[in-house]
Coordinates of C-alpha atoms in Angstrom, one line a residue:
X1 CA 0.0 0.1 -0.2
X2 CA 3.0 2.5 1.1
X3 CA 4.0 1.6 -2.2
X4 CA 0.5 2.6 -4.3
X5 CA 0.2 5.7 -2.4
X6 CA 4.2 6.6 -3.3
X7 CA 2.8 6.5 -6.9
X8 CA 0.0 8.8 -6.8
X9 CA 2.2 11.0 -5.1
X10 CA 4.6 11.1 -8.0
X11 CA 1.8 11.1 -10.3
X12 CA 0.5 14.6 -8.6
X13 CA 3.6 16.0 -8.8
X14 CA 4.5 14.9 -12.5
X15 CA 0.4 15.5 -14.0
X16 CA -1.4 18.0 -11.1
X17 CA 1.1 20.9 -11.5
X18 CA 0.0 24.9 -10.7
X19 CA 0.6 25.6 -14.7
X20 CA -1.9 22.9 -15.9
X21 CA -3.5 24.1 -19.0
X22 CA -7.2 24.5 -19.8
X23 CA -9.1 21.8 -21.7
X24 CA -9.5 21.5 -24.9
X25 CA -12.8 20.0 -24.7
X26 CA -16.0 22.5 -23.9
X27 CA -17.8 19.6 -22.3
X28 CA -19.5 16.0 -22.0
X29 CA -21.7 15.8 -25.2
X30 CA -23.2 12.4 -24.4
X31 CA -22.2 9.1 -23.1
X32 CA -24.1 5.9 -25.0
X33 CA -25.0 2.7 -23.4
X34 CA -26.2 -0.7 -24.4
X35 CA -29.6 -1.6 -23.5
X36 CA -32.0 -4.8 -24.4
X37 CA -34.9 -3.2 -24.4
X38 CA -36.2 0.5 -25.4
X39 CA -39.4 1.1 -23.4
X40 CA -38.1 -0.7 -20.4
X41 CA -35.2 1.4 -20.5
X42 CA -37.5 5.0 -21.0
X43 CA -39.9 4.1 -18.0
X44 CA -36.5 3.0 -16.0
X45 CA -34.8 6.7 -16.5
X46 CA -37.8 8.8 -16.8
X47 CA -40.3 7.9 -15.0
X48 CA -37.9 6.5 -11.8
X49 CA -35.0 8.6 -12.2
X50 CA -36.5 11.9 -13.9
X51 CA -35.0 12.4 -16.7
X52 CA -36.6 13.4 -20.3
X53 CA -36.5 11.6 -22.9
X54 CA -35.4 14.4 -25.5
X55 CA -34.9 12.1 -28.4
X56 CA -35.3 8.6 -30.3
X57 CA -33.9 8.5 -33.6
X58 CA -32.5 5.4 -36.1
X59 CA -28.9 4.1 -35.1
X60 CA -27.2 4.6 -38.4
X61 CA -24.9 2.4 -37.5
X62 CA -27.9 -0.8 -37.3
X63 CA -30.4 -0.6 -39.0
X64 CA -33.5 -1.4 -37.1
X65 CA -31.5 0.0 -33.8
X66 CA -32.7 2.4 -32.2
X67 CA -30.2 5.5 -30.7
X68 CA -32.0 7.4 -27.7
X69 CA -31.3 10.1 -25.6
X70 CA -32.2 11.3 -22.2
X71 CA -31.4 15.2 -20.0
X72 CA -28.7 14.8 -17.2
X73 CA -28.7 17.9 -16.5
X74 CA -26.2 21.1 -17.3
X75 CA -26.2 20.7 -21.0
X76 CA -24.8 16.7 -20.8
X77 CA -27.1 13.6 -22.0
X78 CA -27.4 9.8 -21.7
X79 CA -28.1 8.0 -24.2
X80 CA -28.5 4.6 -25.5
X81 CA -28.5 2.2 -28.1
X82 CA -30.6 -1.0 -28.3
X83 CA -29.3 -3.5 -31.2
X84 CA -32.2 -6.1 -31.6
X85 CA -31.1 -9.6 -33.0
X86 CA -27.5 -9.4 -31.8
X87 CA -28.0 -10.8 -28.7
X88 CA -25.1 -8.9 -26.7
X89 CA -26.3 -11.0 -23.7
X90 CA -25.5 -9.0 -20.2
X91 CA -24.0 -6.5 -19.1
X92 CA -20.8 -7.0 -17.2
X93 CA -18.0 -5.3 -15.8
X94 CA -15.2 -5.6 -17.4
X95 CA -11.6 -3.7 -18.0
X96 CA -11.5 -1.2 -20.1
X97 CA -15.5 -1.4 -19.9
X98 CA -18.7 1.4 -17.9
X99 CA -18.0 0.5 -14.3
X100 CA -20.1 3.2 -13.3
X101 CA -22.3 6.1 -14.2
X102 CA -22.4 9.0 -11.4
X103 CA -24.8 11.1 -12.6
X104 CA -24.8 14.8 -9.8
X105 CA -28.2 15.6 -8.4
X106 CA -29.3 18.5 -5.8
X107 CA -29.4 17.3 -2.2
X108 CA -33.1 17.2 -2.3
X109 CA -33.6 15.8 -5.3
X110 CA -31.3 13.0 -4.5
X111 CA -33.6 12.1 -1.4
X112 CA -36.6 12.1 -3.8
X113 CA -35.1 9.9 -5.8
X114 CA -34.1 7.6 -3.0
X115 CA -37.7 7.4 -2.4
X116 CA -38.4 6.8 -6.1
X117 CA -35.9 3.8 -5.8
X118 CA -37.8 2.4 -3.0
X119 CA -40.9 3.2 -4.4
X120 CA -40.1 1.0 -7.4
X121 CA -38.5 -1.9 -5.6
X122 CA -34.5 -0.9 -7.0
X123 CA -32.0 -2.1 -4.8
X124 CA -29.3 0.2 -3.9
X125 CA -26.2 0.7 -1.8
X126 CA -26.5 4.7 0.3
X127 CA -22.3 5.8 0.4
X128 CA -21.1 8.6 2.7
X129 CA -24.5 9.8 2.7
X130 CA -24.1 11.8 -0.6
X131 CA -23.7 9.0 -3.0
X132 CA -26.8 5.6 -4.1
X133 CA -25.4 3.0 -5.9
X134 CA -27.9 1.0 -7.5
X135 CA -28.4 -1.0 -11.3
X136 CA -30.4 0.0 -13.9
X137 CA -32.5 -2.3 -16.1
X138 CA -29.8 -3.5 -17.6
X139 CA -27.7 -4.5 -15.0
X140 CA -25.2 -1.3 -15.5
X141 CA -24.0 0.4 -12.5
X142 CA -25.4 4.3 -11.7
X143 CA -24.5 6.3 -9.2
X144 CA -26.6 9.6 -7.9
X145 CA -24.5 11.7 -6.3
X146 CA -25.4 15.3 -3.7
X147 CA -21.9 16.4 -3.8
X148 CA -21.8 19.6 -6.4
X149 CA -20.3 19.0 -9.6
X150 CA -16.1 19.5 -9.3
X151 CA -16.2 17.6 -5.6
X152 CA -16.4 14.7 -4.1
X153 CA -16.5 13.6 -0.6
X154 CA -15.6 17.0 0.2
X155 CA -12.8 16.9 -1.9
X156 CA -12.4 19.5 -5.0
X157 CA -11.6 17.0 -8.1
X158 CA -12.1 20.0 -10.9

C-alpha cells in the first residue's frame, strides 16, 4: 500500500502542477450505453429517475437499432442504443469497460430519487450520505451523487 500511495504522490507531482493547461473540451456531449429494451429503459430513466427523454432516432450504424437520449442536466446527455437481433448478452463490468455512471443531483432531488428507487423496488447501496449506487434494468451500475459538480466527498476534483 505504501508503494501505491508513493506512486500517486509521484503522479500528482508530475501531472497536477500549478501550470495545468485548460482543457481542449467544452463538455460531455453524451455517454452511450447499450440496452436490451428501449421502452423498459425509457420507463426507468424517465419514469423512475426523472431524466426527460429528449429524442429517439434510428441508429445510423445498425438498421433497426434505436439511438435515444435523456437530459441529465447541465447540457449533458445520457444516450442508449439497442441492437435487436444481436443477442449481446448481460451487462458485464470488464477491464476497459464501463464501471459506473456518476450523475450529480441536487441534495433535495437526491432524497426524492432515493424515495423513487424505494417505491420502484430498486435495491441500492447508500455510501457516505451523498451517494446511492444501484443497477439499471440491464445491470449497468449508476451512482446518484449529491455533492456539487467538481467535488466528491469533500474533495475538490476539478
